Amino acid sequence: MILDEIKTKKGKEKIVMLTAYDYQIAKLLNKTGIDLILVGDSLGMVVMGYPSTKKVTMGNMVYHTEAVVRGTKQIPVIGDMPINTCKTPAIALRNAKDFIKAGATGVKIEGHQPGVIDKLIANSKPVMGHIGLLPQTAIKYHLVGKNINEAKRIFADAIALDKLGVFSIVLECIPSGLAQRITESVSVPTIGIGAGKYCDGQVLVINDLLGMDEDFKPKYVKRFANLSVLIQKSVIKFKQEVKKGKYPDDEHSFL
Ligand code: KIV
C-alpha cells in the first residue's frame, strides 16, 4: 500500500506534506516531489473565508478533493474529515468511502476517536491522526500542551492512535519538547505544524507558505514567497495598462 511507504520514512528522511484545494496548485505540487497532499478543512478559512473550519461540509471537501486529484498523479491525497462527519463509526465509514471515491488515498481525523478510527482501519481505510490543537473544536487557536495535564493527555492520545494503527499523526501547535517525546515514542511518523523541528515531517497550509494573506502570520509560519504583493502588483499593472489603452497591444490581439 502506497501509504506504507510513508511509514518507512520514519527516522530516515523528513516527510513533507502541503495542503491543496484546487487543480492548478495540485498540478504544481505534483512536480515538486513532496510526499503527501492534504485537502485540509482549512479550506473553510483560506478558500471560503469563514473565521474557522466549523462550517465545512462533506460536500465542500469532496468537491475540492476531486479537483485536487485531477491535478496530481503521483502524490497520495489525504482527505480531511470535516466537523460532524465522524458522529458514529458507521457515519464516518460512509464519509471516508466518499473521500476514497473522490480519489483520496486516506483520510485525516481530528482528535482521539477510537471507535471511528478502529472502524475505518478495519475496513481498509488508511487514517492519519491529528492531535494537539484541534481547530474543529477549539474555542481559540493557540499553543496547547503547555501544562502538564494537557501534555500528558496529548502524549497518551498519540500512543493510543499509534496502537489503533494510524499511518501517521499530525501534531498541531504543541511545544517542540512534547513533539519530540511523542515522535520518539510512536512507531509511525509525526507530521508537525507549529510543533517544532523534532517531528518526522512538516505540513503547512499552502496559502501560508506562499504568503497569500497579509493579515495572517502565526509564529510557526514561514513565508517562502510573497504572493499577496505579487498578485496585487500584477493586477494594478493590468488595470493601468487597460486604462491607458496599452493592453491589449497587437502582440496580444488577433490581427
Ligand atoms: O486543515 C488543515 O489544513 C489541517 C492542517 C493544518 C494539518 O488540518
mmCIF file of C-alpha atoms and ligand atoms in Angstrom:
data_model
loop_
_atom_site.group_PDB
_atom_site.id
_atom_site.type_symbol
_atom_site.label_atom_id
_atom_site.label_comp_id
_atom_site.label_asym_id
_atom_site.label_seq_id
_atom_site.Cartn_x
_atom_site.Cartn_y
_atom_site.Cartn_z
ATOM 1 C CA MET A 1 0.000 0.000 0.000
ATOM 2 C CA ILE A 2 1.313 3.427 -1.023
ATOM 3 C CA LEU A 3 0.955 4.889 2.472
ATOM 4 C CA ASP A 4 3.148 2.109 3.918
ATOM 5 C CA GLU A 5 5.976 3.892 2.110
ATOM 6 C CA ILE A 6 5.294 6.973 4.250
ATOM 7 C CA LYS A 7 5.700 4.867 7.406
ATOM 8 C CA THR A 8 9.079 3.527 6.245
ATOM 9 C CA LYS A 9 10.436 7.087 6.015
ATOM 10 C CA LYS A 10 10.342 7.496 9.813
ATOM 11 C CA GLY A 11 13.845 8.157 11.083
ATOM 12 C CA LYS A 12 15.285 8.063 7.547
ATOM 13 C CA GLU A 13 14.029 11.161 5.755
ATOM 14 C CA LYS A 14 11.738 14.031 6.633
ATOM 15 C CA ILE A 15 8.200 13.849 5.265
ATOM 16 C CA VAL A 16 6.763 16.877 3.501
ATOM 17 C CA MET A 17 3.031 17.462 3.273
ATOM 18 C CA LEU A 18 1.179 20.519 1.964
ATOM 19 C CA THR A 19 -2.450 21.384 1.660
ATOM 20 C CA ALA A 20 -4.099 21.914 -1.712
ATOM 21 C CA TYR A 21 -7.659 22.773 -2.600
ATOM 22 C CA ASP A 22 -7.677 23.055 -6.378
ATOM 23 C CA TYR A 23 -6.488 21.517 -9.624
ATOM 24 C CA GLN A 24 -3.800 24.041 -10.607
ATOM 25 C CA ILE A 25 -1.978 24.046 -7.263
ATOM 26 C CA ALA A 26 -2.187 20.237 -7.152
ATOM 27 C CA LYS A 27 -0.677 20.097 -10.659
ATOM 28 C CA LEU A 28 2.231 22.261 -9.490
ATOM 29 C CA LEU A 29 2.728 20.242 -6.281
ATOM 30 C CA ASN A 30 2.749 17.097 -8.380
ATOM 31 C CA LYS A 31 6.015 18.271 -9.970
ATOM 32 C CA THR A 32 7.788 19.009 -6.687
ATOM 33 C CA GLY A 33 8.292 15.553 -5.224
ATOM 34 C CA ILE A 34 6.573 16.284 -1.911
ATOM 35 C CA ASP A 35 5.297 13.206 -0.087
ATOM 36 C CA LEU A 36 1.639 13.941 0.638
ATOM 37 C CA ILE A 37 -1.120 16.380 -0.254
ATOM 38 C CA LEU A 38 -3.786 17.169 2.312
ATOM 39 C CA VAL A 39 -7.131 18.551 1.257
ATOM 40 C CA GLY A 40 -7.464 20.205 4.646
ATOM 41 C CA ASP A 41 -10.650 21.573 6.105
ATOM 42 C CA SER A 42 -8.593 24.774 6.405
ATOM 43 C CA LEU A 43 -10.399 25.118 3.067
ATOM 44 C CA GLY A 44 -13.138 26.803 5.095
ATOM 45 C CA MET A 45 -10.792 29.609 6.132
ATOM 46 C CA VAL A 46 -8.406 30.126 3.221
ATOM 47 C CA VAL A 47 -10.753 29.408 0.310
ATOM 48 C CA MET A 48 -14.243 30.070 1.677
ATOM 49 C CA GLY A 49 -13.440 32.962 4.024
ATOM 50 C CA TYR A 50 -15.019 31.598 7.211
ATOM 51 C CA PRO A 51 -13.381 32.506 10.542
ATOM 52 C CA SER A 52 -12.941 28.801 11.393
ATOM 53 C CA THR A 53 -13.239 25.307 9.911
ATOM 54 C CA LYS A 54 -16.524 24.656 11.680
ATOM 55 C CA LYS A 55 -18.834 25.254 8.704
ATOM 56 C CA VAL A 56 -17.042 22.991 6.235
ATOM 57 C CA THR A 57 -19.206 20.178 4.882
ATOM 58 C CA MET A 58 -18.502 16.806 3.302
ATOM 59 C CA GLY A 59 -19.897 18.246 0.061
ATOM 60 C CA ASN A 60 -17.250 21.007 0.108
ATOM 61 C CA MET A 61 -14.489 18.509 0.842
ATOM 62 C CA VAL A 62 -15.459 16.009 -1.845
ATOM 63 C CA TYR A 63 -15.747 18.765 -4.477
ATOM 64 C CA HIS A 64 -12.224 20.046 -3.687
ATOM 65 C CA THR A 65 -10.729 16.571 -3.307
ATOM 66 C CA GLU A 66 -11.913 15.687 -6.802
ATOM 67 C CA ALA A 67 -10.324 18.900 -8.149
ATOM 68 C CA VAL A 68 -7.000 18.173 -6.403
ATOM 69 C CA VAL A 69 -6.961 14.549 -7.546
ATOM 70 C CA ARG A 70 -7.397 15.697 -11.178
ATOM 71 C CA GLY A 71 -4.120 17.590 -10.808
ATOM 72 C CA THR A 72 -1.972 15.001 -9.109
ATOM 73 C CA LYS A 73 -0.931 11.664 -10.483
ATOM 74 C CA GLN A 74 1.891 10.560 -8.202
ATOM 75 C CA ILE A 75 1.311 12.061 -4.774
ATOM 76 C CA PRO A 76 -1.165 10.444 -2.358
ATOM 77 C CA VAL A 77 -4.033 12.763 -1.453
ATOM 78 C CA ILE A 78 -5.454 12.726 2.072
ATOM 79 C CA GLY A 79 -8.994 13.983 2.690
ATOM 80 C CA ASP A 80 -9.620 15.811 5.949
ATOM 81 C CA MET A 81 -12.839 14.613 7.598
ATOM 82 C CA PRO A 82 -14.667 17.849 8.496
ATOM 83 C CA ILE A 83 -16.620 18.542 11.663
ATOM 84 C CA ASN A 84 -19.695 16.350 12.333
ATOM 85 C CA THR A 85 -18.660 13.664 9.858
ATOM 86 C CA CYS A 86 -17.490 11.154 12.472
ATOM 87 C CA LYS A 87 -20.519 11.167 14.785
ATOM 88 C CA THR A 88 -20.653 7.359 14.733
ATOM 89 C CA PRO A 89 -18.275 4.771 13.267
ATOM 90 C CA ALA A 90 -20.856 3.913 10.581
ATOM 91 C CA ILE A 91 -21.281 7.570 9.538
ATOM 92 C CA ALA A 92 -17.514 8.035 9.495
ATOM 93 C CA LEU A 93 -17.062 4.966 7.296
ATOM 94 C CA ARG A 94 -19.637 6.220 4.819
ATOM 95 C CA ASN A 95 -17.873 9.588 4.633
ATOM 96 C CA ALA A 96 -14.427 8.016 4.340
ATOM 97 C CA LYS A 97 -15.753 5.941 1.432
ATOM 98 C CA ASP A 98 -16.876 9.184 -0.246
ATOM 99 C CA PHE A 99 -13.344 10.566 0.065
ATOM 100 C CA ILE A 100 -11.873 7.391 -1.418
ATOM 101 C CA LYS A 101 -14.437 7.523 -4.237
ATOM 102 C CA ALA A 102 -13.313 11.114 -4.877
ATOM 103 C CA GLY A 103 -9.765 9.792 -5.364
ATOM 104 C CA ALA A 104 -8.224 10.212 -1.914
ATOM 105 C CA THR A 105 -5.830 7.537 -0.666
ATOM 106 C CA GLY A 106 -6.640 8.056 3.001
ATOM 107 C CA VAL A 107 -8.384 10.357 5.462
ATOM 108 C CA LYS A 108 -7.326 12.520 8.389
ATOM 109 C CA ILE A 109 -9.366 12.579 11.589
ATOM 110 C CA GLU A 110 -9.074 15.256 14.275
ATOM 111 C CA GLY A 111 -8.757 14.009 17.854
ATOM 112 C CA HIS A 112 -8.626 10.656 19.572
ATOM 113 C CA GLN A 113 -11.804 8.942 18.325
ATOM 114 C CA PRO A 114 -11.035 5.249 18.899
ATOM 115 C CA GLY A 115 -14.355 3.743 17.737
ATOM 116 C CA VAL A 116 -14.301 5.675 14.499
ATOM 117 C CA ILE A 117 -10.625 5.144 13.720
ATOM 118 C CA ASP A 118 -10.852 1.431 14.507
ATOM 119 C CA LYS A 119 -13.843 1.028 12.189
ATOM 120 C CA LEU A 120 -12.111 2.801 9.301
ATOM 121 C CA ILE A 121 -8.876 0.875 9.631
ATOM 122 C CA ALA A 122 -10.783 -2.425 9.943
ATOM 123 C CA ASN A 123 -12.409 -1.505 6.630
ATOM 124 C CA SER A 124 -9.044 -0.801 4.962
ATOM 125 C CA LYS A 125 -9.397 2.986 5.017
ATOM 126 C CA PRO A 126 -5.995 4.441 5.943
ATOM 127 C CA VAL A 127 -6.212 7.023 8.711
ATOM 128 C CA MET A 128 -3.895 9.906 9.578
ATOM 129 C CA GLY A 129 -4.364 11.033 13.190
ATOM 130 C CA HIS A 130 -4.379 14.676 14.313
ATOM 131 C CA ILE A 131 -3.772 15.794 17.902
ATOM 132 C CA GLY A 132 -2.707 18.924 19.770
ATOM 133 C CA LEU A 133 -4.663 21.966 18.653
ATOM 134 C CA LEU A 134 -7.917 20.721 17.127
ATOM 135 C CA PRO A 135 -9.446 23.567 15.100
ATOM 136 C CA GLN A 136 -12.818 21.810 14.720
ATOM 137 C CA THR A 137 -13.480 22.006 18.460
ATOM 138 C CA ALA A 138 -11.077 24.711 19.689
ATOM 139 C CA ILE A 139 -12.521 27.965 21.005
ATOM 140 C CA LYS A 140 -9.253 29.827 20.371
ATOM 141 C CA TYR A 141 -6.266 28.940 18.201
ATOM 142 C CA HIS A 142 -3.210 28.823 20.450
ATOM 143 C CA LEU A 143 -0.400 26.607 21.700
ATOM 144 C CA VAL A 144 -1.716 23.575 23.602
ATOM 145 C CA GLY A 145 0.096 21.059 25.804
ATOM 146 C CA LYS A 146 1.919 23.655 27.883
ATOM 147 C CA ASN A 147 0.576 22.468 31.205
ATOM 148 C CA ILE A 148 1.464 19.020 32.480
ATOM 149 C CA ASN A 149 -2.054 17.537 32.386
ATOM 150 C CA GLU A 150 -2.678 18.695 28.830
ATOM 151 C CA ALA A 151 0.755 17.415 27.761
ATOM 152 C CA LYS A 152 0.067 14.014 29.385
ATOM 153 C CA ARG A 153 -3.301 13.751 27.606
ATOM 154 C CA ILE A 154 -1.806 14.624 24.205
ATOM 155 C CA PHE A 155 1.011 12.127 24.764
ATOM 156 C CA ALA A 156 -1.491 9.408 25.755
ATOM 157 C CA ASP A 157 -3.592 10.186 22.662
ATOM 158 C CA ALA A 158 -0.518 9.774 20.458
ATOM 159 C CA ILE A 159 0.254 6.361 21.968
ATOM 160 C CA ALA A 160 -3.388 5.304 21.560
ATOM 161 C CA LEU A 161 -3.538 6.425 17.918
ATOM 162 C CA ASP A 162 -0.338 4.528 17.186
ATOM 163 C CA LYS A 163 -1.867 1.378 18.727
ATOM 164 C CA LEU A 164 -5.038 1.837 16.667
ATOM 165 C CA GLY A 165 -2.919 1.646 13.524
ATOM 166 C CA VAL A 166 -2.955 5.156 12.011
ATOM 167 C CA PHE A 167 -0.262 5.568 9.336
ATOM 168 C CA SER A 168 0.928 8.952 10.666
ATOM 169 C CA ILE A 169 -0.020 11.604 13.205
ATOM 170 C CA VAL A 170 -0.298 15.371 12.696
ATOM 171 C CA LEU A 171 0.863 17.311 15.766
ATOM 172 C CA GLU A 172 -0.550 20.832 15.730
ATOM 173 C CA CYS A 173 0.656 23.746 17.875
ATOM 174 C CA ILE A 174 2.366 21.934 20.724
ATOM 175 C CA PRO A 175 5.731 22.645 22.399
ATOM 176 C CA SER A 176 8.634 21.116 20.471
ATOM 177 C CA GLY A 177 9.809 19.144 23.521
ATOM 178 C CA LEU A 178 6.446 17.370 23.739
ATOM 179 C CA ALA A 179 6.506 16.729 19.977
ATOM 180 C CA GLN A 180 9.977 15.235 20.383
ATOM 181 C CA ARG A 181 8.836 12.875 23.163
ATOM 182 C CA ILE A 182 5.855 11.768 21.072
ATOM 183 C CA THR A 183 7.986 11.327 17.948
ATOM 184 C CA GLU A 184 10.426 9.126 19.872
ATOM 185 C CA SER A 185 7.614 7.068 21.406
ATOM 186 C CA VAL A 186 5.385 6.197 18.443
ATOM 187 C CA SER A 187 6.107 3.795 15.596
ATOM 188 C CA VAL A 188 4.570 5.957 12.869
ATOM 189 C CA PRO A 189 5.758 9.317 11.519
ATOM 190 C CA THR A 190 4.680 12.512 13.220
ATOM 191 C CA ILE A 191 3.982 15.466 10.936
ATOM 192 C CA GLY A 192 4.190 18.801 12.688
ATOM 193 C CA ILE A 193 2.585 22.178 12.196
ATOM 194 C CA GLY A 194 3.715 24.590 14.874
ATOM 195 C CA ALA A 195 5.260 21.601 16.673
ATOM 196 C CA GLY A 196 8.966 22.277 16.107
ATOM 197 C CA LYS A 197 11.869 20.563 14.452
ATOM 198 C CA TYR A 198 11.837 17.126 16.044
ATOM 199 C CA CYS A 199 8.794 15.828 14.147
ATOM 200 C CA ASP A 200 9.315 13.256 11.391
ATOM 201 C CA GLY A 201 7.818 15.656 8.877
ATOM 202 C CA GLN A 202 6.191 19.038 8.414
ATOM 203 C CA VAL A 203 2.933 20.307 6.968
ATOM 204 C CA LEU A 204 1.872 23.838 6.118
ATOM 205 C CA VAL A 205 -1.200 25.356 4.593
ATOM 206 C CA ILE A 206 -0.048 26.200 1.045
ATOM 207 C CA ASN A 207 -1.571 29.706 1.174
ATOM 208 C CA ASP A 208 0.526 30.475 4.282
ATOM 209 C CA LEU A 209 3.751 29.188 2.715
ATOM 210 C CA LEU A 210 3.089 31.322 -0.375
ATOM 211 C CA GLY A 211 2.274 34.453 1.645
ATOM 212 C CA MET A 212 -1.246 34.864 0.254
ATOM 213 C CA ASP A 213 -2.741 36.584 3.299
ATOM 214 C CA GLU A 214 -1.008 39.699 4.635
ATOM 215 C CA ASP A 215 -3.155 39.601 7.761
ATOM 216 C CA PHE A 216 -2.395 36.033 8.861
ATOM 217 C CA LYS A 217 1.019 35.081 10.186
ATOM 218 C CA PRO A 218 1.197 32.841 13.241
ATOM 219 C CA LYS A 219 4.688 32.304 14.750
ATOM 220 C CA TYR A 220 5.221 28.916 13.088
ATOM 221 C CA VAL A 221 4.501 30.108 9.552
ATOM 222 C CA LYS A 222 7.475 30.900 7.354
ATOM 223 C CA ARG A 223 6.522 32.654 4.129
ATOM 224 C CA PHE A 224 8.589 31.139 1.352
ATOM 225 C CA ALA A 225 7.075 33.608 -1.137
ATOM 226 C CA ASN A 226 5.122 36.842 -1.013
ATOM 227 C CA LEU A 227 2.316 36.208 -3.461
ATOM 228 C CA SER A 228 -0.057 38.735 -1.903
ATOM 229 C CA VAL A 229 2.246 41.540 -3.079
ATOM 230 C CA LEU A 230 2.964 39.900 -6.442
ATOM 231 C CA ILE A 231 -0.744 39.398 -7.171
ATOM 232 C CA GLN A 232 -1.678 42.965 -6.214
ATOM 233 C CA LYS A 233 1.198 44.433 -8.254
ATOM 234 C CA SER A 234 0.219 42.349 -11.293
ATOM 235 C CA VAL A 235 -3.438 43.375 -11.066
ATOM 236 C CA ILE A 236 -2.558 47.071 -10.647
ATOM 237 C CA LYS A 237 -0.276 46.826 -13.719
ATOM 238 C CA PHE A 238 -3.096 45.199 -15.707
ATOM 239 C CA LYS A 239 -5.512 47.915 -14.560
ATOM 240 C CA GLN A 240 -3.105 50.703 -15.547
ATOM 241 C CA GLU A 241 -2.406 49.217 -18.970
ATOM 242 C CA VAL A 242 -6.116 48.750 -19.715
ATOM 243 C CA LYS A 243 -6.935 52.290 -18.553
ATOM 244 C CA LYS A 244 -4.141 53.739 -20.708
ATOM 245 C CA GLY A 245 -5.066 51.654 -23.746
ATOM 246 C CA LYS A 246 -1.683 49.862 -23.640
ATOM 247 C CA TYR A 247 -3.244 46.402 -23.250
ATOM 248 C CA PRO A 248 -4.146 44.606 -25.441
ATOM 249 C CA ASP A 249 -1.498 45.601 -27.983
ATOM 250 C CA ASP A 250 -1.070 43.988 -31.410
ATOM 251 C CA GLU A 251 1.029 41.178 -29.943
ATOM 252 C CA HIS A 252 -1.913 40.071 -27.822
ATOM 253 C CA SER A 253 -4.641 40.588 -30.453
ATOM 254 C CA PHE A 254 -5.872 38.540 -33.409
ATOM 255 C CA LEU A 255 -4.990 40.781 -36.392
HETATM 256 O O1 KIV B 1 -6.983 21.599 7.665
HETATM 257 C C1 KIV B 1 -5.753 21.634 7.600
HETATM 258 O O2 KIV B 1 -5.156 22.287 6.742
HETATM 259 C C2 KIV B 1 -5.010 20.875 8.587
HETATM 260 C C3 KIV B 1 -3.540 21.111 8.660
HETATM 261 C C4 KIV B 1 -3.270 22.377 9.327
HETATM 262 C C5 KIV B 1 -2.831 19.985 9.280
HETATM 263 O O3 KIV B 1 -5.585 20.134 9.322
#
